[in-house]
Coordinates of C-alpha atoms in Angstrom, one line a residue:
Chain A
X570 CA 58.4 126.0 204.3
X571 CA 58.7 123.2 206.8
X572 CA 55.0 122.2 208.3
X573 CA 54.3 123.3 211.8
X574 CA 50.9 121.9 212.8
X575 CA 50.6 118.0 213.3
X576 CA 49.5 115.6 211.1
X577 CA 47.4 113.3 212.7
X578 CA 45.8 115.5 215.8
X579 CA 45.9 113.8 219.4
X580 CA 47.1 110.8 218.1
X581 CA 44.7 107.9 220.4
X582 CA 42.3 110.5 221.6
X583 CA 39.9 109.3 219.4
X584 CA 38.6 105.4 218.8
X585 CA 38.3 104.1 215.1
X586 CA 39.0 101.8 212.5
X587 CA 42.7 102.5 211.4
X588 CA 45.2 100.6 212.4
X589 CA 48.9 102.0 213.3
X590 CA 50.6 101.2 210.7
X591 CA 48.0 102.9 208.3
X592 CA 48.4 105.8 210.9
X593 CA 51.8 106.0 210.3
X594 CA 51.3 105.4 206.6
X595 CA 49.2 108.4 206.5
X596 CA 51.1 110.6 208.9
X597 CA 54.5 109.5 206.3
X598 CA 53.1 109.9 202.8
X599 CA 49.7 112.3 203.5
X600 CA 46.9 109.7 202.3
X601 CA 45.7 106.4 203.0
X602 CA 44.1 104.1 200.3
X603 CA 41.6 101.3 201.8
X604 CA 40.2 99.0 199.7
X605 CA 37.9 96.8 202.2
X606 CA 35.6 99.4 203.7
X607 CA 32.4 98.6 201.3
X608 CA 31.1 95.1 199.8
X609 CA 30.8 94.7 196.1
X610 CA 27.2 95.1 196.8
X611 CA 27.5 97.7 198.7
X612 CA 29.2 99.6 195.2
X613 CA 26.9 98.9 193.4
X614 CA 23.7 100.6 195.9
X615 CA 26.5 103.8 195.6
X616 CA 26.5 104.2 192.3
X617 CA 22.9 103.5 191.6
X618 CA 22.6 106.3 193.6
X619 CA 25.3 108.3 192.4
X620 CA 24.0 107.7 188.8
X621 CA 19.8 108.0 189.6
X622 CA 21.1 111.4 191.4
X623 CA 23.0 112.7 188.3
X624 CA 20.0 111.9 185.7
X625 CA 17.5 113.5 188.5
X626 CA 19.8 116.7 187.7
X627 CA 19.6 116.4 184.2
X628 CA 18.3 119.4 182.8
X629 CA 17.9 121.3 186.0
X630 CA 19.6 124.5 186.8
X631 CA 20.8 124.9 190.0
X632 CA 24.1 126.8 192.1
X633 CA 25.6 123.1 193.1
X634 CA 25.0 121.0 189.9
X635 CA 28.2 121.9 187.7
X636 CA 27.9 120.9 184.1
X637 CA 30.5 119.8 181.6
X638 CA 31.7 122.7 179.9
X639 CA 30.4 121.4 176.5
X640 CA 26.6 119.8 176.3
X641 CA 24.7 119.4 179.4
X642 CA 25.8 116.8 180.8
X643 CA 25.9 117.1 184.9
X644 CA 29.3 116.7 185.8
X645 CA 29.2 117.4 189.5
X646 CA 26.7 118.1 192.3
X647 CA 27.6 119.6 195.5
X648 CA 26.1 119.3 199.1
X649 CA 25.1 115.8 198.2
X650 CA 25.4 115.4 202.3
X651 CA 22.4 117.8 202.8
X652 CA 20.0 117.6 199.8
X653 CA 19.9 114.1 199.4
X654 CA 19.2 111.2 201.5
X655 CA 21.3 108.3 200.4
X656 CA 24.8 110.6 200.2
X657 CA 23.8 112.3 203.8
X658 CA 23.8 108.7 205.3
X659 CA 27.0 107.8 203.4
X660 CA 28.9 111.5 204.6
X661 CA 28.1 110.0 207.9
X662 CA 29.7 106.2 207.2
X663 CA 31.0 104.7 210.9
X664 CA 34.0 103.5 209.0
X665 CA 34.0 107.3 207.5
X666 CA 33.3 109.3 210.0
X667 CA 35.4 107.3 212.6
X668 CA 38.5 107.2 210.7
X669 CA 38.1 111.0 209.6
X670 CA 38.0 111.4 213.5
X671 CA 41.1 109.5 214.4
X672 CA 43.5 111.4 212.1
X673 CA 41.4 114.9 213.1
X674 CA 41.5 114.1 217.0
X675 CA 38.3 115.5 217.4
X676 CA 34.4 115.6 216.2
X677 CA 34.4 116.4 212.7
X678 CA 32.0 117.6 210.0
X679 CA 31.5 118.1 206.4
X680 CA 32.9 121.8 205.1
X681 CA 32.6 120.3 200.8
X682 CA 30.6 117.0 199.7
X683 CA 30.1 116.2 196.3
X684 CA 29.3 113.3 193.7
X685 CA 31.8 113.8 190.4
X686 CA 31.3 112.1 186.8
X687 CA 33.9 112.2 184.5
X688 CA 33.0 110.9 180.8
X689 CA 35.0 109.1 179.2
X690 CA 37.4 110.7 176.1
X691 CA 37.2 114.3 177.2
X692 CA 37.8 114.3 180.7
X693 CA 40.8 117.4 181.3
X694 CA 44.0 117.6 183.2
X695 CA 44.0 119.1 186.6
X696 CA 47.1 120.8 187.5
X697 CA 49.1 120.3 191.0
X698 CA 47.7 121.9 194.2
X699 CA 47.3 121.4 197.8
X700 CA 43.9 122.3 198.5
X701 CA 44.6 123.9 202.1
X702 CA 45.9 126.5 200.0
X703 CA 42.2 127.5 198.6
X704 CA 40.2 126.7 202.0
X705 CA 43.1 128.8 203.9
X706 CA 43.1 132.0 201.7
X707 CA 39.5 131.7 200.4
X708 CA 37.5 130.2 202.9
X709 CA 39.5 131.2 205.8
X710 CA 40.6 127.5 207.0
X711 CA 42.9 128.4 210.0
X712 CA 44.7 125.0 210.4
X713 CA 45.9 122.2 208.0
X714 CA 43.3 120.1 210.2
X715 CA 41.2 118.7 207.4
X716 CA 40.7 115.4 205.4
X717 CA 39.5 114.8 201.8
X718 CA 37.4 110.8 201.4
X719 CA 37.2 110.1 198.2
X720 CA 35.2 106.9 197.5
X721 CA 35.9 105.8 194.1
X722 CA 32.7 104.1 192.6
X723 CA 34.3 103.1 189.0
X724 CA 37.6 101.4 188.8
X725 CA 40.7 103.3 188.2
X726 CA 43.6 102.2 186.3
X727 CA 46.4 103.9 185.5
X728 CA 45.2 105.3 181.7
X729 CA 41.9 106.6 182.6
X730 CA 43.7 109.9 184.4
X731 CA 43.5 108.4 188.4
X732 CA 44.3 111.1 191.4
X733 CA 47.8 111.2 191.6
X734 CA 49.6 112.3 194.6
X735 CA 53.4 112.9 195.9
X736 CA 54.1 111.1 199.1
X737 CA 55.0 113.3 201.8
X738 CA 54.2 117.1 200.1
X739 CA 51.9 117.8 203.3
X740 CA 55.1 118.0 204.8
X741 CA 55.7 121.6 202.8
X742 CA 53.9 124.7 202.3
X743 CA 54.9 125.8 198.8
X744 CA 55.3 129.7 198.1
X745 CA 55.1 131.1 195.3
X746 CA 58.5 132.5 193.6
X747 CA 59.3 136.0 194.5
X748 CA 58.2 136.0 197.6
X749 CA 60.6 137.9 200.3
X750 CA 62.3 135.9 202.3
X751 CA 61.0 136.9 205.8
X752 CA 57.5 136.4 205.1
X753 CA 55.4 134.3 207.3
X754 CA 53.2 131.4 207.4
X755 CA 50.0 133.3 206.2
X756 CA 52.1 135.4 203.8
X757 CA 53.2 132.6 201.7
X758 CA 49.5 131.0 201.6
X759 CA 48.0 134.2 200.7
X760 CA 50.8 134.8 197.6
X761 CA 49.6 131.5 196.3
X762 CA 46.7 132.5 195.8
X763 CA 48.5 134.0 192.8
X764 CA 49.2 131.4 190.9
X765 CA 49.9 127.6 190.7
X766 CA 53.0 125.8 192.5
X767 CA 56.1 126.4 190.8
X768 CA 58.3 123.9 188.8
X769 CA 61.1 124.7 190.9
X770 CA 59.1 123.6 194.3
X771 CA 57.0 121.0 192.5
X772 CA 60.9 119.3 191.4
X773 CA 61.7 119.9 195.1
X774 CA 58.6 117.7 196.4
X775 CA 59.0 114.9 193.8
X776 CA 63.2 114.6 194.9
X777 CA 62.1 114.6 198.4
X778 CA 59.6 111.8 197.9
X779 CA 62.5 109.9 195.9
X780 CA 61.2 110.9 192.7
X781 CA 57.9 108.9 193.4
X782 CA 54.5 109.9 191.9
X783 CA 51.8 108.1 193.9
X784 CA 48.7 107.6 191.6
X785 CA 44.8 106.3 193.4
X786 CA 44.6 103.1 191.0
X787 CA 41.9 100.6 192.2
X788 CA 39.2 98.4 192.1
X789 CA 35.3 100.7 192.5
X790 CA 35.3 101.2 196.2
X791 CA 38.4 101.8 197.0
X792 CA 38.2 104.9 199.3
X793 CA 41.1 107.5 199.6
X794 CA 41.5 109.8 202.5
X795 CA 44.2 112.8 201.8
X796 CA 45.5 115.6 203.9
X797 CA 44.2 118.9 203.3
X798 CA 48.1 119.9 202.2
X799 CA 48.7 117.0 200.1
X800 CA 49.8 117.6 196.5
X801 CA 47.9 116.2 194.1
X802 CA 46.7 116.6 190.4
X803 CA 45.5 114.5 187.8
X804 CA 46.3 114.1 183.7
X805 CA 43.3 114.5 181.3
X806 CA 41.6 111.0 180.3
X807 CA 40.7 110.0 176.4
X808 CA 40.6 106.1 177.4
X809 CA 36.4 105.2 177.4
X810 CA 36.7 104.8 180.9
X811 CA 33.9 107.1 182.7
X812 CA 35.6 108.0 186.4
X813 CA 32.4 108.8 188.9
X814 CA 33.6 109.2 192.7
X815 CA 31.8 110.6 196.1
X816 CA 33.8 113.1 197.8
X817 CA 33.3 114.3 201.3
X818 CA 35.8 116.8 203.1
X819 CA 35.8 116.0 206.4
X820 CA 37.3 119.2 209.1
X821 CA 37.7 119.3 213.0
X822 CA 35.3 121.3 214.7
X823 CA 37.7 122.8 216.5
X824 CA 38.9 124.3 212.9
X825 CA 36.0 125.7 211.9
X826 CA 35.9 128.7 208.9
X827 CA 36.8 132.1 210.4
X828 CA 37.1 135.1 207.6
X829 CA 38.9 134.2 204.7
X830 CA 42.6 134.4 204.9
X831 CA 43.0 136.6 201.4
X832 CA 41.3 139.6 200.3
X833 CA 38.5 138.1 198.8
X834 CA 34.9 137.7 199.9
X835 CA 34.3 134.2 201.1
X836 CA 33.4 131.4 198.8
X837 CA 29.4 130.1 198.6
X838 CA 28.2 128.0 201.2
X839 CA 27.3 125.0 198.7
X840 CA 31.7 125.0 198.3
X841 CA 32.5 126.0 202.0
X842 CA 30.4 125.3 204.5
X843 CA 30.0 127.6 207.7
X844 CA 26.6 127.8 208.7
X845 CA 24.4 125.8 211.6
X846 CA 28.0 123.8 212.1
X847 CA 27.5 120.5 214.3
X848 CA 29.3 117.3 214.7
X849 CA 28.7 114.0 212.7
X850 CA 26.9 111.5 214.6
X851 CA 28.6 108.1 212.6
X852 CA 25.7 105.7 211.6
X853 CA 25.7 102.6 209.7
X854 CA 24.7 103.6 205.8
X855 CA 23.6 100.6 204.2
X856 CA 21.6 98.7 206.9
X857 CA 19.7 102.4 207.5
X858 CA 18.4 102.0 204.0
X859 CA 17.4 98.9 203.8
X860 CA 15.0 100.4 207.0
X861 CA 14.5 103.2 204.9
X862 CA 13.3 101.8 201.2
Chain B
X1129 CA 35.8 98.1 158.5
X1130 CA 38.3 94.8 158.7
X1131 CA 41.7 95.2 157.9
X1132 CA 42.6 93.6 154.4
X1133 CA 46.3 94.2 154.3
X1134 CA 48.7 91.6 156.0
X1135 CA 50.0 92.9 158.9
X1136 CA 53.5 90.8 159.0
X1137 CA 54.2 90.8 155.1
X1138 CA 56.1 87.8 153.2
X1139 CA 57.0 87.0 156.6
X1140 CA 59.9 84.6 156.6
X1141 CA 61.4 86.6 153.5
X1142 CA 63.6 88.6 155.1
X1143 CA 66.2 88.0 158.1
X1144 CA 66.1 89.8 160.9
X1145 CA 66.5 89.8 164.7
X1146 CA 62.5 89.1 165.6
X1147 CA 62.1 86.0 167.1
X1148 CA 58.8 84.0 166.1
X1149 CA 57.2 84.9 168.9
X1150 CA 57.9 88.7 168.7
X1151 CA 56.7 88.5 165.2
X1152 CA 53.3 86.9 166.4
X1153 CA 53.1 89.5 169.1
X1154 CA 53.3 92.4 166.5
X1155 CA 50.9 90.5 164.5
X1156 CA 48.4 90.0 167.2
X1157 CA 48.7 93.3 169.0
X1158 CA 50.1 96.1 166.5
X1159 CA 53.3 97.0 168.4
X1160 CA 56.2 95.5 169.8
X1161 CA 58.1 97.0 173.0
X1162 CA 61.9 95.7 172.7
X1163 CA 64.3 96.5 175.4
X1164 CA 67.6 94.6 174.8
X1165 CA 68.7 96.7 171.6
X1166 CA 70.9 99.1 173.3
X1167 CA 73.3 98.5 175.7
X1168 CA 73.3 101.5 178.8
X1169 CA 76.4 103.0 177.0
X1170 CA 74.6 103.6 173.9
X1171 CA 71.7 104.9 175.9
X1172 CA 74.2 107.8 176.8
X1173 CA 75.6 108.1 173.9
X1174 CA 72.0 108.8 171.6
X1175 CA 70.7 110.7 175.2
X1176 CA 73.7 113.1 175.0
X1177 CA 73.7 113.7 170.6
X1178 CA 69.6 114.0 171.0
X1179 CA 70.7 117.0 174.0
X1180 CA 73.4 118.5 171.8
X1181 CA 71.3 118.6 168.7
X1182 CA 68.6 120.5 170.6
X1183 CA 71.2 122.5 172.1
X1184 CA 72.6 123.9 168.8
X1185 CA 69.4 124.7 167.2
X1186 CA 68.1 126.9 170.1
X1187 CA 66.9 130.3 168.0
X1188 CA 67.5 128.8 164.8
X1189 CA 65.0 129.3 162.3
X1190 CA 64.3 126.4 159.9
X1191 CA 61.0 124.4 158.8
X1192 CA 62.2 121.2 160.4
X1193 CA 62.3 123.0 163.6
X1194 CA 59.1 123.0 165.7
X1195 CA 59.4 125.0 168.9
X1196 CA 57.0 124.6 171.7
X1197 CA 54.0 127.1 171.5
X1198 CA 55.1 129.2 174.4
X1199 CA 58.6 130.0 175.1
X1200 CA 61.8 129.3 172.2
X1201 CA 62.7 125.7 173.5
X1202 CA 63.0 123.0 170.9
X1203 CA 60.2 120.9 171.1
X1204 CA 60.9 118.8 167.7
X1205 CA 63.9 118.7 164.9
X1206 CA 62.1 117.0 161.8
X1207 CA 64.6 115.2 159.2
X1208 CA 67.5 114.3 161.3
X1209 CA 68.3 111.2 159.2
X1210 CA 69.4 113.1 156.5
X1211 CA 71.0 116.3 158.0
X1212 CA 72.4 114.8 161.1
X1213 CA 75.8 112.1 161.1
X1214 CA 74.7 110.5 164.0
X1215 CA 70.6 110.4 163.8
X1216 CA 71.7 109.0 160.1
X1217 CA 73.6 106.2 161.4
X1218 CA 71.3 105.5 164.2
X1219 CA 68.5 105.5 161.6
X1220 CA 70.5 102.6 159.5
X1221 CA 71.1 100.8 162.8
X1222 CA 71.6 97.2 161.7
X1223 CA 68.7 95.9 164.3
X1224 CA 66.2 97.9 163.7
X1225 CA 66.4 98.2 160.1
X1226 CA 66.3 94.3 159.9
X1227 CA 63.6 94.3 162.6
X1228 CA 62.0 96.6 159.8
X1229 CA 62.5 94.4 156.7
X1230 CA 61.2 91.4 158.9
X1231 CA 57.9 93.3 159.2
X1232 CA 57.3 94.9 156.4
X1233 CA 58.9 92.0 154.0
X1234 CA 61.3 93.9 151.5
X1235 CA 63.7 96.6 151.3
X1236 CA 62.8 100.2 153.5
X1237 CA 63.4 103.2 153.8
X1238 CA 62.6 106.3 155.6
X1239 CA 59.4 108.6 155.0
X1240 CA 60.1 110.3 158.2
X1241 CA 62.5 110.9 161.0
X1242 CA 62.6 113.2 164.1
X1243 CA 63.8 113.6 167.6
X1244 CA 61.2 115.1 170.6
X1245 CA 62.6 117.1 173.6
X1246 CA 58.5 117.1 175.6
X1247 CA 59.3 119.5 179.0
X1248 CA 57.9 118.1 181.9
X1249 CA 54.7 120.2 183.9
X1250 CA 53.6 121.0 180.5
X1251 CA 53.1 118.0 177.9
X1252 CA 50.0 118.3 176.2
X1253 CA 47.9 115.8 175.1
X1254 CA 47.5 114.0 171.5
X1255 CA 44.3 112.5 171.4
X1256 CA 44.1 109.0 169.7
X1257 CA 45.0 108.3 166.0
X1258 CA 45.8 106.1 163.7
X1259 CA 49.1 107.2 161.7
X1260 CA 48.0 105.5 158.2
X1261 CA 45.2 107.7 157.6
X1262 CA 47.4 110.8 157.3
X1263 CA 49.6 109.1 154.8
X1264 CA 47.2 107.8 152.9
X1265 CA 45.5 110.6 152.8
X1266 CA 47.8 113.5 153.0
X1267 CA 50.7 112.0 151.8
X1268 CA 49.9 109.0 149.2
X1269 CA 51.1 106.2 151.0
X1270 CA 49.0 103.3 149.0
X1271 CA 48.6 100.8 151.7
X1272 CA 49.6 100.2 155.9
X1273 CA 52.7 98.6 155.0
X1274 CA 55.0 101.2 157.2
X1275 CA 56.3 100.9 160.8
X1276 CA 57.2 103.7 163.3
X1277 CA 60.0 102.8 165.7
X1278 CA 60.5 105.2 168.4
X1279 CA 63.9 104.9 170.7
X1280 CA 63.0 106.1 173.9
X1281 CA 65.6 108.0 175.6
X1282 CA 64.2 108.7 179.2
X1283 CA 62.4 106.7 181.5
X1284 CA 58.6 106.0 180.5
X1285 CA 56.7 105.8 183.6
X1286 CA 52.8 105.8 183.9
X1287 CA 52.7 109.5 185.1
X1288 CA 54.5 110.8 182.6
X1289 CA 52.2 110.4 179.5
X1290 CA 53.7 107.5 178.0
X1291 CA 52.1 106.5 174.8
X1292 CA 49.1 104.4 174.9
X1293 CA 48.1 102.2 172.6
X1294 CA 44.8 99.9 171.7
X1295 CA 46.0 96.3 171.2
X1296 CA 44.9 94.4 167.9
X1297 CA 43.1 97.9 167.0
X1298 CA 45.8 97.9 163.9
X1299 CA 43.2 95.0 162.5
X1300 CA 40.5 97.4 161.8
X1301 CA 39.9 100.9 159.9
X1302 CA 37.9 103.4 161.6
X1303 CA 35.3 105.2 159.7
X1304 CA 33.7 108.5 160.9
X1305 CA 29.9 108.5 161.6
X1306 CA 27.9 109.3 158.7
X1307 CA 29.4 107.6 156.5
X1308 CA 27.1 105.7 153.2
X1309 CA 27.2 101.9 154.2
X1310 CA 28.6 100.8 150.6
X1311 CA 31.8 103.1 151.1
X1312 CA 34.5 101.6 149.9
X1313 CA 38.2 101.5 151.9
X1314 CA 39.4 104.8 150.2
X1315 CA 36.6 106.6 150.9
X1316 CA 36.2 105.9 154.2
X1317 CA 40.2 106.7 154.9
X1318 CA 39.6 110.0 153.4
X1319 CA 36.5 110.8 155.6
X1320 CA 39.0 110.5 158.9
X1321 CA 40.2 113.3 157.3
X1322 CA 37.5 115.5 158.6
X1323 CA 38.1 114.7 161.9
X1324 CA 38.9 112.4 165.0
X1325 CA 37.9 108.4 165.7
X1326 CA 34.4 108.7 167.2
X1327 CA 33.8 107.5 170.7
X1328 CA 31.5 105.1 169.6
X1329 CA 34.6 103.0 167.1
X1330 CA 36.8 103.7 170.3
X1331 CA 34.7 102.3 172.6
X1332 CA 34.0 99.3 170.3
X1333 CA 38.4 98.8 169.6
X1334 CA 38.6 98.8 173.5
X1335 CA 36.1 96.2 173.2
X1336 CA 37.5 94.2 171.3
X1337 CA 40.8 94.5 173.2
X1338 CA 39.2 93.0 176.0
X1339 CA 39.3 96.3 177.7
X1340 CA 42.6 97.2 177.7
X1341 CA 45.0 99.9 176.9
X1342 CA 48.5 99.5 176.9
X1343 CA 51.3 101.7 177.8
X1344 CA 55.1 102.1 176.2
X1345 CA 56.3 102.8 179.9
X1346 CA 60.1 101.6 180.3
X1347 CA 63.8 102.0 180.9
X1348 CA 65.6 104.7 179.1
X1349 CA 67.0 102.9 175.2
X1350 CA 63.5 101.0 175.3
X1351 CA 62.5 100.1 171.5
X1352 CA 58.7 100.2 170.4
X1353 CA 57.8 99.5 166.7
X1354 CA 54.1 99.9 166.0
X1355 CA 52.3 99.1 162.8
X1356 CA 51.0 102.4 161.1
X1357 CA 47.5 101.5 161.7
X1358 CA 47.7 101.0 165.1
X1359 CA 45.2 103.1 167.0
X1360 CA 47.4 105.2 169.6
X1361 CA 47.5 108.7 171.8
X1362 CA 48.9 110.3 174.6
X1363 CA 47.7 111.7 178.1
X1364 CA 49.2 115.2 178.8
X1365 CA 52.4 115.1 181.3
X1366 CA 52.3 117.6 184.5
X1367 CA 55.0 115.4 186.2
X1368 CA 58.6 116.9 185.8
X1369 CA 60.0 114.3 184.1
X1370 CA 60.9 115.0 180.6
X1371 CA 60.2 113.0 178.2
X1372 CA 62.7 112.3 175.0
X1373 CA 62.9 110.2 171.6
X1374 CA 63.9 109.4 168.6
X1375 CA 61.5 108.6 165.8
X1376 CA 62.1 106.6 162.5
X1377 CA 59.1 105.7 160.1
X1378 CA 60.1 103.1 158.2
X1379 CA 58.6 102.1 154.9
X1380 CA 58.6 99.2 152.2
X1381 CA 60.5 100.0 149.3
X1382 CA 57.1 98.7 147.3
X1383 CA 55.3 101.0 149.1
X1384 CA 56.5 104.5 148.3
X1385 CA 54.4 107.7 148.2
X1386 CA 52.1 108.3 145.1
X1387 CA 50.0 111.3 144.5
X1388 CA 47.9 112.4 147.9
X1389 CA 44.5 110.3 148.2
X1390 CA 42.7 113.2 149.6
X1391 CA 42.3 116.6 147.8
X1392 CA 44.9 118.3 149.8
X1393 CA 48.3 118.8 148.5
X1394 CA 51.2 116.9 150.0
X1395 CA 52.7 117.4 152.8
X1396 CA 56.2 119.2 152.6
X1397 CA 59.1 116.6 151.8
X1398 CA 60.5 117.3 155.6
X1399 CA 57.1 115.2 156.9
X1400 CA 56.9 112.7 154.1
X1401 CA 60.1 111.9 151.8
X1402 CA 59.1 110.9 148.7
X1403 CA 62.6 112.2 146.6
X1404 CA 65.1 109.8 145.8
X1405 CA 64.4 107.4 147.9
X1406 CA 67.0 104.2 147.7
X1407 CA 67.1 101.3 150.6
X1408 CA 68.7 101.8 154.2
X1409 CA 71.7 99.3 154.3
X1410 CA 71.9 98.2 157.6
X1411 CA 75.2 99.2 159.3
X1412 CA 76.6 98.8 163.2
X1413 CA 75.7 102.2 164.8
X1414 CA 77.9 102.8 167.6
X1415 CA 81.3 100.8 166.4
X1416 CA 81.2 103.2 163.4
X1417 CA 81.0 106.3 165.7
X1418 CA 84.0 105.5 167.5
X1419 CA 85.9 105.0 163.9
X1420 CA 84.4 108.5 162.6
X1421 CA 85.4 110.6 166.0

């Protein structure tokens, strides 16, 4: 099904960094790739951080540090942008936060943050999905009027298992097969809840973006934005190559969560946030800190 | 542990279609990625006898026959050299057989033969190995004097879980942890047999390789010979893009298959010929089809 709701919101309402060409990059494939946002130094104070935070964890039990499935080894931590210092000054990046608000067209905050580390050799395949799918249905998400920033703190090639992405599948809402023919907008969101996109759409999406596969290969730094409804998977990785990443989710305020969109119960807060909502003030990260330290 | 063996052997013994420098290249790297065998024609032509031969094995039962684990579709047909007219002549194809003689210095002949239909959405992965091991152990093969040659028959891109490979990791023998320092080479082949290449010899190959990993990604008739001790694996495939090939292992005539080096019996003959085995004469491929339709 055909999207309805606009890409970028109220184009020009809002000041930022991106230019109109990546505007209309973004609006055309549904992500953006910018590699001069942060200094090499400024990578490096990341993913100190990123990695001090992670060892801090080791060990610890807690609802929003995710371990690897085998050993205990921290693999994620959520709401990095509320329990920790470093990663709430970086969810609130000017360059961040400003661009977030030029493709939103409004004040924006943070609904998912997190910091990821992948190891090396055993890192697993995820499967295609479009993400608005889960926030719509489970966390009651009522617009596609939300933007994933992934800042990618080790470099990515194209054998350690990097993001990939089909240019233009925010354009589609995929249903699931069997679904009757009449059904509506929040019908064929709530069926996928189901199950995963099927081949028959997924060949659809990869013909329409002239059998392109998009993949997020780059040097540590390299931030990503993608639409909420972008489809997007990644293979498994057995190269050495750890991947670690920050990853903030960036939503209009004037989208805020309502009740979920399915029949289930809505989703933890440390995964969807809805409480004491306010906008993002922008600040500069990395001066701050040095104030800070 | 340092390779012994030569990797190019009596080099300048046999004629053959190599140039020097593709000869060096194997040498040096372990594989050799050849893309001016076959014409676009004969791309067709082995595309559409690979398709047919899948076709007519659908529900047939045989041990050559390996379907994929869910569903009845042909995933593998083992033995085509010897029970299929075209996969035997394409198996004798002039070039490659004399590419093979260059390498490997002497008459060859096949240990093992197959052709892989891999679905696209669901290709799993194969984790990295090194071929030798398994026929040295598990099927007798005395020394790394073999070459696999793999046609490829669809486009190899990097999303599609093309095969990777660890250049110049052929030069070294990975031994599994544990292992008493004063093993000797036999010993330490037959401990891989217990299990996979530790991270730690991974790590240390990609080291080596000045962190790389290479890919066989490529036009449809591409040509890859790599050396049986070349360490190499796979990422899984959740594109759609099939991927398809034909495989010949080719082996020196003074290197044929003597009693298992492990304790396990051999393999069936289907996985590892080792009955009356005479030399491949090298003959035109696709001239003689047209004379046998």
């Amino acid at each position: 099904m055909k999207r309805t709701d606009p890409v970028i919101h109220n184009r020009g309402k809002m000041d930022g960094p991106l230019t109109s060409k990546q505007l209309d990059s973004y609006e055309d494939n549904g992500y953006l790739m910018l590699d001069d946002v942060f200094s090499d130094e400024e990578v490096s104070i990341m993913s100190e951080h990123l990695n001090d935070t992670l060892a801090a964890q080791r060990g610890q039990k807690s609802e929003t540090v995710v371990l690897e499935p085998e050993g205990d080894e921290v693999r994620s931590i959520f709401e990095v942008h509320k329990h920790n210092d470093f990663f709430s000054r970086l969810a609130a990046n000017e360059h961040l936060v400003k661009a977030a608000q030029q493709l939103l067209g409004s004040d924006v905050y943070i609904t998912q943050s997190r910091i990821n580390f992948k190891p090396g050799f055993s890192g697993k395949e995820f499967y295609w999905h479009s993400d608005f799918e889960t926030w719509h249905v489970e966390d009651g998400m009522p617009n596609p009027r939300a933007v994933s920033c992934s800042i990618i703190l080790t470099d990515n090639y194209e054998y350690n298992g990097p993001l990939m992405l089909i240019p233009g599948s925010h354009q589609w809402y995929v249903s699931c097969p069997g679904e009757t023919p009449d059904a509506n907008y929040e019908q064929s969101l709530q069926k996928q809840e189901l199950g995963v996109p099927d081949p028959e759409s997924l060949n659809k999406l990869f013909e329409k973006a002239g059998k392109q596969i998009d993949r997020a290969t780059g040097k540590a730094g390299m931030v990503l934005f993608f639409e909420s409804n972008t489809m997007h998977g990644s293979s498994g990785n057995i190269s050495p190559l750890p991947r670690s990443n920050a990853f903030f989710v960036y939503n209009s305020l004037e989208n805020q969560l309502e009740e979920p969109f399915g029949n289930a119960k809505p989703r933890p807060e440390f995964l969807a946030n809805r409480d004491q909502i306010k906008p993002i003030q922008p600040r500069s990260t990395f001066k701050e800190k040095a104030g800070l330290k």
